[in-house]
mmCIF file of C-alpha atoms in Angstrom:
data_model
loop_
_atom_site.group_PDB
_atom_site.id
_atom_site.type_symbol
_atom_site.label_atom_id
_atom_site.label_comp_id
_atom_site.label_asym_id
_atom_site.label_seq_id
_atom_site.Cartn_x
_atom_site.Cartn_y
_atom_site.Cartn_z
ATOM 1 C CA UNK A 1 -52.927 -13.068 -11.658
ATOM 2 C CA UNK A 2 -49.690 -12.012 -13.155
ATOM 3 C CA UNK A 3 -47.294 -9.516 -11.784
ATOM 4 C CA UNK A 4 -43.873 -8.127 -12.262
ATOM 5 C CA UNK A 5 -41.425 -8.694 -9.502
ATOM 6 C CA UNK A 6 -38.464 -6.363 -9.212
ATOM 7 C CA UNK A 7 -35.464 -7.244 -7.147
ATOM 8 C CA UNK A 8 -32.332 -5.447 -6.193
ATOM 9 C CA UNK A 9 -29.335 -6.627 -8.177
ATOM 10 C CA UNK A 10 -26.806 -8.192 -5.793
ATOM 11 C CA UNK A 11 -23.082 -7.537 -5.996
ATOM 12 C CA UNK A 12 -21.211 -10.781 -5.343
ATOM 13 C CA UNK A 13 -17.834 -9.115 -4.668
ATOM 14 C CA UNK A 14 -16.289 -5.641 -4.698
ATOM 15 C CA UNK A 15 -12.637 -5.305 -3.665
ATOM 16 C CA UNK A 16 -9.777 -2.820 -3.926
ATOM 17 C CA UNK A 17 -6.244 -2.857 -2.536
ATOM 18 C CA UNK A 18 -6.016 -1.521 1.016
ATOM 19 C CA UNK A 19 -2.875 0.553 0.367
ATOM 20 C CA UNK A 20 -1.031 1.993 -2.628
ATOM 21 C CA UNK A 21 1.994 4.102 -3.420
ATOM 22 C CA UNK A 22 1.374 4.086 -7.177
ATOM 23 C CA UNK A 23 -0.356 6.480 -9.596
ATOM 24 C CA UNK A 24 -2.669 3.707 -10.788
ATOM 25 C CA UNK A 25 -4.621 0.926 -9.105
ATOM 26 C CA UNK A 26 -7.342 -1.544 -9.977
ATOM 27 C CA UNK A 27 -10.453 -2.674 -8.163
ATOM 28 C CA UNK A 28 -12.657 -5.667 -8.996
ATOM 29 C CA UNK A 29 -16.445 -5.859 -8.927
ATOM 30 C CA UNK A 30 -18.637 -8.863 -9.809
ATOM 31 C CA UNK A 31 -22.393 -9.358 -9.853
ATOM 32 C CA UNK A 32 -24.738 -12.296 -9.310
ATOM 33 C CA UNK A 33 -25.763 -12.209 -12.987
ATOM 34 C CA UNK A 34 -24.956 -10.497 -16.262
ATOM 35 C CA UNK A 35 -25.242 -6.693 -16.130
ATOM 36 C CA UNK A 36 -24.820 -3.585 -18.229
ATOM 37 C CA UNK A 37 -23.981 -0.030 -17.206
ATOM 38 C CA UNK A 38 -20.659 -0.737 -15.500
ATOM 39 C CA UNK A 39 -18.866 2.271 -16.990
ATOM 40 C CA UNK A 40 -16.449 4.842 -15.516
ATOM 41 C CA UNK A 41 -19.307 7.313 -14.968
ATOM 42 C CA UNK A 42 -21.112 4.815 -12.705
ATOM 43 C CA UNK A 43 -18.438 5.306 -10.034
ATOM 44 C CA UNK A 44 -17.648 8.196 -7.714
ATOM 45 C CA UNK A 45 -14.359 8.852 -5.963
ATOM 46 C CA UNK A 46 -13.928 10.391 -2.539
ATOM 47 C CA UNK A 47 -11.469 10.647 0.305
ATOM 48 C CA UNK A 48 -8.624 13.006 1.154
ATOM 49 C CA UNK A 49 -6.209 11.894 -1.594
ATOM 50 C CA UNK A 50 -7.103 14.255 -4.430
ATOM 51 C CA UNK A 51 -6.658 14.112 -8.200
ATOM 52 C CA UNK A 52 -7.939 10.575 -8.826
ATOM 53 C CA UNK A 53 -10.270 9.608 -11.677
ATOM 54 C CA UNK A 54 -11.845 6.418 -13.009
ATOM 55 C CA UNK A 55 -9.828 5.768 -16.160
ATOM 56 C CA UNK A 56 -11.704 2.647 -17.248
ATOM 57 C CA UNK A 57 -14.180 -0.051 -16.281
ATOM 58 C CA UNK A 58 -13.708 -3.210 -18.327
ATOM 59 C CA UNK A 59 -15.405 -6.572 -18.206
ATOM 60 C CA UNK A 60 -18.502 -8.350 -19.411
ATOM 61 C CA UNK A 61 -21.439 -10.360 -18.180
ATOM 62 C CA UNK A 62 -21.455 -10.856 -14.439
ATOM 63 C CA UNK A 63 -17.787 -9.849 -14.317
ATOM 64 C CA UNK A 64 -15.517 -9.474 -12.643
ATOM 65 C CA UNK A 65 -15.140 -5.965 -14.002
ATOM 66 C CA UNK A 66 -11.788 -4.255 -13.558
ATOM 67 C CA UNK A 67 -12.091 -0.626 -12.525
ATOM 68 C CA UNK A 68 -8.846 1.312 -13.029
ATOM 69 C CA UNK A 69 -8.200 4.483 -11.022
ATOM 70 C CA UNK A 70 -5.391 6.873 -11.960
ATOM 71 C CA UNK A 71 -3.868 10.145 -10.790
ATOM 72 C CA UNK A 72 -1.154 12.408 -12.141
ATOM 73 C CA UNK A 73 0.041 13.564 -8.730
ATOM 74 C CA UNK A 74 0.124 11.208 -5.767
ATOM 75 C CA UNK A 75 -1.328 12.899 -2.653
ATOM 76 C CA UNK A 76 -1.128 11.039 0.658
ATOM 77 C CA UNK A 77 -4.483 10.344 2.311
ATOM 78 C CA UNK A 78 -7.456 8.057 1.815
ATOM 79 C CA UNK A 79 -9.270 7.100 -1.361
ATOM 80 C CA UNK A 80 -12.802 5.742 -1.618
ATOM 81 C CA UNK A 81 -14.689 4.317 -4.568
ATOM 82 C CA UNK A 82 -18.448 3.906 -4.824
ATOM 83 C CA UNK A 83 -20.751 2.374 -7.432
ATOM 84 C CA UNK A 84 -23.799 4.628 -7.704
ATOM 85 C CA UNK A 85 -27.251 3.144 -7.134
ATOM 86 C CA UNK A 86 -29.466 2.516 -10.148
ATOM 87 C CA UNK A 87 -26.807 2.496 -12.885
ATOM 88 C CA UNK A 88 -25.731 -1.151 -13.256
ATOM 89 C CA UNK A 89 -28.731 -3.234 -14.367
ATOM 90 C CA UNK A 90 -29.585 -6.791 -15.377
ATOM 91 C CA UNK A 91 -31.641 -7.690 -18.482
ATOM 92 C CA UNK A 92 -34.904 -7.333 -16.501
ATOM 93 C CA UNK A 93 -33.980 -3.807 -15.413
ATOM 94 C CA UNK A 94 -33.169 -4.683 -11.811
ATOM 95 C CA UNK A 95 -30.466 -2.351 -10.539
ATOM 96 C CA UNK A 96 -28.110 -2.042 -7.611
ATOM 97 C CA UNK A 97 -30.565 -0.527 -5.123
ATOM 98 C CA UNK A 98 -28.108 1.398 -2.959
ATOM 99 C CA UNK A 99 -24.680 2.839 -3.554
ATOM 100 C CA UNK A 100 -22.008 0.191 -2.957
ATOM 101 C CA UNK A 101 -18.429 0.446 -1.742
ATOM 102 C CA UNK A 102 -15.650 -2.166 -1.716
ATOM 103 C CA UNK A 103 -15.747 -4.611 1.193
ATOM 104 C CA UNK A 104 -12.027 -3.866 1.659
ATOM 105 C CA UNK A 105 -12.837 -0.310 2.793
ATOM 106 C CA UNK A 106 -10.958 2.893 2.039
ATOM 107 C CA UNK A 107 -7.577 2.751 0.333
ATOM 108 C CA UNK A 108 -4.610 4.321 2.119
ATOM 109 C CA UNK A 109 -2.515 6.320 -0.348
ATOM 110 C CA UNK A 110 1.085 6.676 0.849
ATOM 111 C CA UNK A 111 3.439 8.100 -1.738
ATOM 112 C CA UNK A 112 5.887 9.587 0.747
ATOM 113 C CA UNK A 113 9.051 7.534 1.183
ATOM 114 C CA UNK A 114 10.197 6.978 4.755
ATOM 115 C CA UNK A 115 13.137 9.022 5.982
ATOM 116 C CA UNK A 116 15.632 8.437 8.766
ATOM 117 C CA UNK A 117 14.609 10.630 11.693
ATOM 118 C CA UNK A 118 17.114 9.404 14.261
ATOM 119 C CA UNK A 119 20.146 7.223 14.707
ATOM 120 C CA UNK A 120 22.471 6.226 17.528
ATOM 121 C CA UNK A 121 25.961 4.845 17.218
ATOM 122 C CA UNK A 122 27.962 2.630 19.564
ATOM 123 C CA UNK A 123 30.322 4.284 22.043
ATOM 124 C CA UNK A 124 33.561 5.315 20.371
ATOM 125 C CA UNK A 125 36.317 4.291 20.727
ATOM 126 C CA UNK A 126 35.567 0.664 21.510
ATOM 127 C CA UNK A 127 37.378 -2.634 21.276
ATOM 128 C CA UNK A 128 34.275 -4.825 20.955
ATOM 129 C CA UNK A 129 33.893 -7.467 18.282
ATOM 130 C CA UNK A 130 30.198 -6.596 17.868
ATOM 131 C CA UNK A 131 28.831 -3.121 17.140
ATOM 132 C CA UNK A 132 25.190 -2.016 16.983
ATOM 133 C CA UNK A 133 23.485 1.083 15.624
ATOM 134 C CA UNK A 134 19.850 2.071 16.110
ATOM 135 C CA UNK A 135 17.989 3.704 13.228
ATOM 136 C CA UNK A 136 14.531 5.297 13.504
ATOM 137 C CA UNK A 137 12.404 5.892 10.400
ATOM 138 C CA UNK A 138 9.625 8.458 9.938
ATOM 139 C CA UNK A 139 7.084 5.635 9.500
ATOM 140 C CA UNK A 140 6.941 1.868 9.864
ATOM 141 C CA UNK A 141 8.977 0.056 7.192
ATOM 142 C CA UNK A 142 9.148 -3.571 6.112
ATOM 143 C CA UNK A 143 11.637 -5.594 4.110
ATOM 144 C CA UNK A 144 14.695 -3.858 5.599
ATOM 145 C CA UNK A 145 17.521 -6.459 5.626
ATOM 146 C CA UNK A 146 21.275 -6.736 6.124
ATOM 147 C CA UNK A 147 21.620 -6.535 2.343
ATOM 148 C CA UNK A 148 20.339 -2.944 2.521
ATOM 149 C CA UNK A 149 23.307 -1.883 4.682
ATOM 150 C CA UNK A 150 26.910 -1.439 3.592
ATOM 151 C CA UNK A 151 29.829 -0.728 5.920
ATOM 152 C CA UNK A 152 32.320 2.024 5.193
ATOM 153 C CA UNK A 153 35.234 3.547 7.029
ATOM 154 C CA UNK A 154 38.816 2.457 7.531
ATOM 155 C CA UNK A 155 38.121 -0.732 9.546
ATOM 156 C CA UNK A 156 38.345 -3.981 7.590
ATOM 157 C CA UNK A 157 37.003 -7.448 8.313
ATOM 158 C CA UNK A 158 33.547 -6.301 9.449
ATOM 159 C CA UNK A 159 30.161 -7.438 8.111
ATOM 160 C CA UNK A 160 26.521 -6.711 8.891
ATOM 161 C CA UNK A 161 25.169 -9.794 10.641
ATOM 162 C CA UNK A 162 21.604 -8.703 11.402
ATOM 163 C CA UNK A 163 18.973 -6.009 10.977
ATOM 164 C CA UNK A 164 16.167 -6.401 13.517
ATOM 165 C CA UNK A 165 12.923 -4.451 13.904
ATOM 166 C CA UNK A 166 12.689 -3.498 17.580
ATOM 167 C CA UNK A 167 9.460 -1.494 17.168
ATOM 168 C CA UNK A 168 7.343 -0.279 14.265
ATOM 169 C CA UNK A 169 9.792 2.442 13.266
ATOM 170 C CA UNK A 170 13.029 1.486 15.044
ATOM 171 C CA UNK A 171 15.603 -1.017 13.767
ATOM 172 C CA UNK A 172 18.920 -2.264 15.174
ATOM 173 C CA UNK A 173 21.813 -2.917 12.780
ATOM 174 C CA UNK A 174 24.466 -5.283 14.150
ATOM 175 C CA UNK A 175 27.925 -5.859 12.673
ATOM 176 C CA UNK A 176 30.692 -8.219 13.754
ATOM 177 C CA UNK A 177 34.384 -8.220 12.953
ATOM 178 C CA UNK A 178 37.595 -7.077 14.498
ATOM 179 C CA UNK A 179 39.653 -4.755 12.322
ATOM 180 C CA UNK A 180 40.768 -1.433 13.807
ATOM 181 C CA UNK A 181 39.635 1.917 12.407
ATOM 182 C CA UNK A 182 36.368 3.724 11.795
ATOM 183 C CA UNK A 183 33.158 1.936 10.917
ATOM 184 C CA UNK A 184 30.136 3.629 9.324
ATOM 185 C CA UNK A 185 26.937 1.909 8.147
ATOM 186 C CA UNK A 186 25.201 3.276 5.058
ATOM 187 C CA UNK A 187 21.620 2.395 4.181
ATOM 188 C CA UNK A 188 20.968 1.871 0.469
#
């Protein structure tokens, strides 16, 4: 007795970045064996971030294949990518049995730069040798350091000594010194 056994073609990995603020991004997909049919038209895009398309799908064999998504206008929201069922196939004709999405989930598209929504200054006038300002951003930020802050005004001998995240959106800028006059921090 002879028979033909058909099996679903397994995907060994399918990943995308979890966030982006760029007009282009790449995802990676790999299979358990050599396949054909991994072309831009094999993928569908969804989510609330509009204007995206699959610009290319490059690779060979089992992969990994690089799938490049692009947009001409970055719209904040979510972005999903899905490989359609039945399009990628091995040499025996076995295909991906069900639509597949990246294991990393939906991509958050955030092209809007944070803005300063609130700030508090130390009591003025003061004779303290340490001054602190609180700055609140419109969204959580990372990588904000003392190097991002310059001090202006007529006071001399002051320097920013720390920038500390006190909550997701709120940061405290601390300066030390002693010269008389006005002191104003500016964020680059």
